[in-house]
Short mmCIF file of C-alpha atoms and ligand atoms in Angstrom, two decimals:
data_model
loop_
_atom_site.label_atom_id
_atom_site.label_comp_id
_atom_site.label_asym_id
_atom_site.label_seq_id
_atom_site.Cartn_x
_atom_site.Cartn_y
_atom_site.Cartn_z
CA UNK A 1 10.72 8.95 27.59
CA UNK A 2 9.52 11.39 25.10
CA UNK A 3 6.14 12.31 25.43
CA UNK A 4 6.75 15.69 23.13
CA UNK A 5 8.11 14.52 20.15
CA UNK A 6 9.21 18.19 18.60
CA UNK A 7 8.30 18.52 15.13
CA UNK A 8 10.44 19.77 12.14
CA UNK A 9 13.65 20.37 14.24
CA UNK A 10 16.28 18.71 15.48
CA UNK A 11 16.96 17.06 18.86
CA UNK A 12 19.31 15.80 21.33
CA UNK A 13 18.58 13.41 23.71
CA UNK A 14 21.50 12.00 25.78
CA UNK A 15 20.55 7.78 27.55
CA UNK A 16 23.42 7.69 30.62
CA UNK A 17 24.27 6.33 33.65
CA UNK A 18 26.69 3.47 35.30
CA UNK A 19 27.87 0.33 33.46
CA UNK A 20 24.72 -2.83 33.29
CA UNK A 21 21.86 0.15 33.60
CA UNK A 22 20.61 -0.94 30.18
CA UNK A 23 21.91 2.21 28.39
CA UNK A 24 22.73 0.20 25.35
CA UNK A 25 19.42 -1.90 25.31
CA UNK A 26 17.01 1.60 26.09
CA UNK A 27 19.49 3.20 22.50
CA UNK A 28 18.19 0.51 20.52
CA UNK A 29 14.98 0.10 21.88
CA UNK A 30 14.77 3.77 20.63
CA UNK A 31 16.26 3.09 17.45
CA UNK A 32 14.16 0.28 16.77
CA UNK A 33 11.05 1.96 17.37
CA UNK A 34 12.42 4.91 15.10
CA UNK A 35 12.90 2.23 11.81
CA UNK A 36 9.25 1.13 12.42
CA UNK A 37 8.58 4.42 11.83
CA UNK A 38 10.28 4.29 8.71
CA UNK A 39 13.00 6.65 9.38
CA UNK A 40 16.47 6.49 7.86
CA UNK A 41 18.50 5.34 11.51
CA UNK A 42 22.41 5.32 11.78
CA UNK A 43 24.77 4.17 14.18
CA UNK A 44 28.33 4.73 15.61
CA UNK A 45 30.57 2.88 18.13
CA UNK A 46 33.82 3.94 18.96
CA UNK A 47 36.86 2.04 17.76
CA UNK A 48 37.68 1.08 21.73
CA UNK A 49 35.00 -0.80 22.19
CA UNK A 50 35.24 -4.18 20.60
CA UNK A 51 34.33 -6.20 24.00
CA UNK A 52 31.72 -8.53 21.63
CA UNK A 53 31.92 -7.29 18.09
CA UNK A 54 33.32 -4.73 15.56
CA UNK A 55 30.40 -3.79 13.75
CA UNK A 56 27.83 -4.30 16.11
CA UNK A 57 26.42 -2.59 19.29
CA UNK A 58 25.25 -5.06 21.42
CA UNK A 59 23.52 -5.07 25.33
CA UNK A 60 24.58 -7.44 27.80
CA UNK A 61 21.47 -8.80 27.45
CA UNK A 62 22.50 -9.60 23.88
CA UNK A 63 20.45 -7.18 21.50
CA UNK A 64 22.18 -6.25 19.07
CA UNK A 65 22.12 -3.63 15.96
CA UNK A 66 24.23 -2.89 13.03
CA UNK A 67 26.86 0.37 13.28
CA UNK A 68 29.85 1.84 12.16
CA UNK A 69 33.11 1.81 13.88
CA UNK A 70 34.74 5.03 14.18
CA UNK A 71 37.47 6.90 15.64
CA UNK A 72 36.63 10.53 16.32
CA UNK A 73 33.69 12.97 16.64
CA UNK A 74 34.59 14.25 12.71
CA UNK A 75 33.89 11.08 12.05
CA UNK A 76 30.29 11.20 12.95
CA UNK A 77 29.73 14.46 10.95
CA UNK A 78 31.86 13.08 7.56
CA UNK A 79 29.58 9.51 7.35
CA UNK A 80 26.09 11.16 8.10
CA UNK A 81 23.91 11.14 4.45
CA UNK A 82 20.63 11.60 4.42
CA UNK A 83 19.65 9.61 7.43
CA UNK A 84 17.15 11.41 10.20
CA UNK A 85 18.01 9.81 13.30
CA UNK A 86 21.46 8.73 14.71
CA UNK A 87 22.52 6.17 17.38
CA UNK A 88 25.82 6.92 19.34
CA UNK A 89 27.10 4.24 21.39
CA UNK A 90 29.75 4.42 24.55
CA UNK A 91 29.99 8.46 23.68
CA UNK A 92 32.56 8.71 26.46
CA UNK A 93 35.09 6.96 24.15
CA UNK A 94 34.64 8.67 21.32
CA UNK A 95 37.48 11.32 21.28
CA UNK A 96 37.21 15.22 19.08
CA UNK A 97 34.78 17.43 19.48
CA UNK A 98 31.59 15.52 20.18
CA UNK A 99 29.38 17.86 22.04
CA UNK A 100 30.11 20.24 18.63
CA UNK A 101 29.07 17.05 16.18
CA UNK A 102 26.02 16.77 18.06
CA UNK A 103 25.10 19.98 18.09
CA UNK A 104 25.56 20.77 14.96
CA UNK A 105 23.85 17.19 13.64
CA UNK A 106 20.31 18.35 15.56
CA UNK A 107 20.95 22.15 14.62
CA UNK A 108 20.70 20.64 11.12
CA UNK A 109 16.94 18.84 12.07
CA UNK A 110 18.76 15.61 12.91
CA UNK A 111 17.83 13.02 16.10
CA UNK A 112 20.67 12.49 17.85
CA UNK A 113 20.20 9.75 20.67
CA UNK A 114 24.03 9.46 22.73
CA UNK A 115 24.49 6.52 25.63
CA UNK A 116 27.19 6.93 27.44
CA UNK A 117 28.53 6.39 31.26
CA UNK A 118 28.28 9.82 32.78
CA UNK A 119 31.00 8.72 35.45
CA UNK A 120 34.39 7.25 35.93
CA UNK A 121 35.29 4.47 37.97
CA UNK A 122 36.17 7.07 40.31
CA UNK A 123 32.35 8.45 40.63
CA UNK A 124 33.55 11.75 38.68
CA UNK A 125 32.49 12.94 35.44
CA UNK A 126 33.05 11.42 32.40
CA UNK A 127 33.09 14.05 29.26
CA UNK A 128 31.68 14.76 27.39
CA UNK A 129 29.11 13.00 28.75
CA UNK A 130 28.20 15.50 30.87
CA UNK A 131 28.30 18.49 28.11
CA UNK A 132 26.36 16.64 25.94
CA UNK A 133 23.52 16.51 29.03
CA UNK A 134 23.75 20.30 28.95
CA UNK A 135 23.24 20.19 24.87
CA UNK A 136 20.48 18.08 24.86
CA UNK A 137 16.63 18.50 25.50
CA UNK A 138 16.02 15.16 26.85
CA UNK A 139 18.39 13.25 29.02
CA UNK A 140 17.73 9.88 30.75
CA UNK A 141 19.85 8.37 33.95
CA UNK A 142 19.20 4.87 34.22
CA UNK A 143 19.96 2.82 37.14
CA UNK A 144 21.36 -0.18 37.19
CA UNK A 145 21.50 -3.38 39.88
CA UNK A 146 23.45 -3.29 42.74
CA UNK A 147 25.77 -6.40 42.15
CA UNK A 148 26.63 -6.64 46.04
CA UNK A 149 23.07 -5.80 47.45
CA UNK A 150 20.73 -6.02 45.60
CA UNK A 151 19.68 -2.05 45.49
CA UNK A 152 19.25 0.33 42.60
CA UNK A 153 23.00 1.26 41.49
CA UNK A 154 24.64 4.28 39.55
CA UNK A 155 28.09 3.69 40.28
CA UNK A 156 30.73 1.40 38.40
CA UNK A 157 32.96 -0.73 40.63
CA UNK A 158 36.19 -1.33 39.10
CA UNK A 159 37.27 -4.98 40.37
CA UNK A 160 41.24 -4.39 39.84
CA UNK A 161 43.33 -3.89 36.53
CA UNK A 162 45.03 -0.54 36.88
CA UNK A 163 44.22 3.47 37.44
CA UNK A 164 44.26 4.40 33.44
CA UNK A 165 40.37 5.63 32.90
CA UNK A 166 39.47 4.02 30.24
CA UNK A 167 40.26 0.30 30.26
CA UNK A 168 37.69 -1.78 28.48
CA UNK A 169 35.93 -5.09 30.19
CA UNK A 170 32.56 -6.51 31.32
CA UNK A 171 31.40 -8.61 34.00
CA UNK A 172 34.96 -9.95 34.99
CA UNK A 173 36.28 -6.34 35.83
CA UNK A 174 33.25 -4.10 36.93
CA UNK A 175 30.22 -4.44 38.68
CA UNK A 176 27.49 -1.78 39.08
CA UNK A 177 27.30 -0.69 42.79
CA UNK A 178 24.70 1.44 44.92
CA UNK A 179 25.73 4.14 46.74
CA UNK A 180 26.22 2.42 50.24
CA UNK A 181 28.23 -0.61 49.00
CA UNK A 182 30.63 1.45 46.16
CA UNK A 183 34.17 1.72 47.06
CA UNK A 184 35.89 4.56 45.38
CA UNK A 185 39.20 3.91 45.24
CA UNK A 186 42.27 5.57 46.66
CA UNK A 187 43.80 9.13 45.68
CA UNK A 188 46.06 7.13 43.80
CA UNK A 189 43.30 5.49 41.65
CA UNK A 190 44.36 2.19 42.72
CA UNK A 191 40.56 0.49 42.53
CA UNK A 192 39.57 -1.31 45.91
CA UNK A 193 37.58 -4.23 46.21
CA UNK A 194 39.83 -6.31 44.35
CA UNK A 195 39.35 -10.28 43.66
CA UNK A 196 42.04 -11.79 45.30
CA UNK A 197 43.03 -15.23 44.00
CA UNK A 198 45.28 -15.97 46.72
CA UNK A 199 45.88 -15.00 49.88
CA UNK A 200 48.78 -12.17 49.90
P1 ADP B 301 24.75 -0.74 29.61
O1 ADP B 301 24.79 -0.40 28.14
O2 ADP B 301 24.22 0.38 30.45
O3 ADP B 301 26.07 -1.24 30.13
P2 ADP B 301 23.14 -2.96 28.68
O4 ADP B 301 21.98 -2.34 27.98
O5 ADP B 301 24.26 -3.49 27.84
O6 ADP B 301 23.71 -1.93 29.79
O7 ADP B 301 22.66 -4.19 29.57
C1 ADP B 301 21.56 -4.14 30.42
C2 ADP B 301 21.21 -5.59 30.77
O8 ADP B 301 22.29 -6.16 31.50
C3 ADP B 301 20.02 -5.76 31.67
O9 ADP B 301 18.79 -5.77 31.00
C4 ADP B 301 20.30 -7.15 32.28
O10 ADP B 301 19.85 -8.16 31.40
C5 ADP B 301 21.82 -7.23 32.29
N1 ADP B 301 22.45 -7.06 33.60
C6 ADP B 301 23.51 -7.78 34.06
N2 ADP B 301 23.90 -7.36 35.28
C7 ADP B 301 23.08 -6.34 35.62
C8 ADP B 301 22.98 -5.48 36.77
N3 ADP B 301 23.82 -5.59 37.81
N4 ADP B 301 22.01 -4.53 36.77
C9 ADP B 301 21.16 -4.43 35.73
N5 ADP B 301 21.21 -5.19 34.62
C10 ADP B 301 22.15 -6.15 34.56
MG1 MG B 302 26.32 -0.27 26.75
ZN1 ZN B 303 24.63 -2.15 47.24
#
């Protein structure tokens, strides 16, 4: 965490890592601690993610906080007043130029705290995640629970449904995975690993 809390500027600070690392919960911990403080907090979601509720982020440990749904970067920039620090949920959904919001939000003295998953189901990079680590002065990889073993995990397991990138579930279709027991899946993107109901 912060232990240099910079003083009359802006900041970035980006929360990532693989699905179940507590990305969401460590954002609101954040933000929490923030309206304590008595500072002005907003925050966004993107429109994709509705898994639990549409105006709510919310851990899968069930914390939850109040945001706004929207569906680009431009967004971001166009519903910002007056407020000092802003939340940014799943960042990796949000489509425009989002490393350019950001940078221009804490280039005007704002706090701009971004979770997202800095991989793909695949184990490569998932933008802008990984610009917005280059943008900002604190970043934060959590780590997860290997759901197979047991170890510390930073990899998302896609249990089947499909090779498109973004395709939105929880428990039922991805598990967090450590290094030894992920599966990436096949040149094709075809995910391994794959519940079978029946025997084929
Ligand atoms: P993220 O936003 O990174 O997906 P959340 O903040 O929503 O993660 O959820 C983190 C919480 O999920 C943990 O505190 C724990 O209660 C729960 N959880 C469920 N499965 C796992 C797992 N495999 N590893 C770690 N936490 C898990
Ligand atoms: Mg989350
Ligand atoms: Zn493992």
């Amino acid at each position: 965490m912060l232990n240099v809390v910079p003083k009359g500027s802006g900041w970035v600070e980006v929360i990532c890592g693989c699905m179940f690392s507590g990305k969401t919960e460590e954002l609101i911990r954040r933000l929490r601690r923030a309206r304590i403080a008595r500072q002005d907090v907003v925050i966004f979601k993107p429109a994709v993610d509705v898994r639990y509720d549409e105006e709510e982020i919310v851990s899968h440990s069930e914390q939850r906080l109040r945001s706004t749904v929207v569906r680009d970067a431009r967004e971001i920039e166009d519903s910002v007043g007056s407020e000092q620090v802003i939340g940014i949920d799943e960042a990796q959904f949000i489509p425009g130029d989002l490393t350019g919001a950001v940078r221009r939000l804490a280039n005007g003295g704002r706090r701009v705290i971004v979770a997202g998953l800095d991989t793909d189901y695949r184990g490569r990079p998932f933008e802008p995640i990984d610009s917005l680590m280059c943008e900002a002065e604190v970043v934060t990889k959590l780590l997860a629970v290997c759901h197979r073993c047991g170890a510390p995990a930073h990899r998302t397991q896609r249990i089947g449904g499909g090779r498109e990138r973004v395709i939105v579930g929880g428990q039922a279709m991805y598990e967090a995975r450590c290094r030894r027991c992920f599966e990436p899946p096949d040149e094709e993107g075809e995910p391994r690993g794959q519940i079978r109901l029946f025997d084929e």
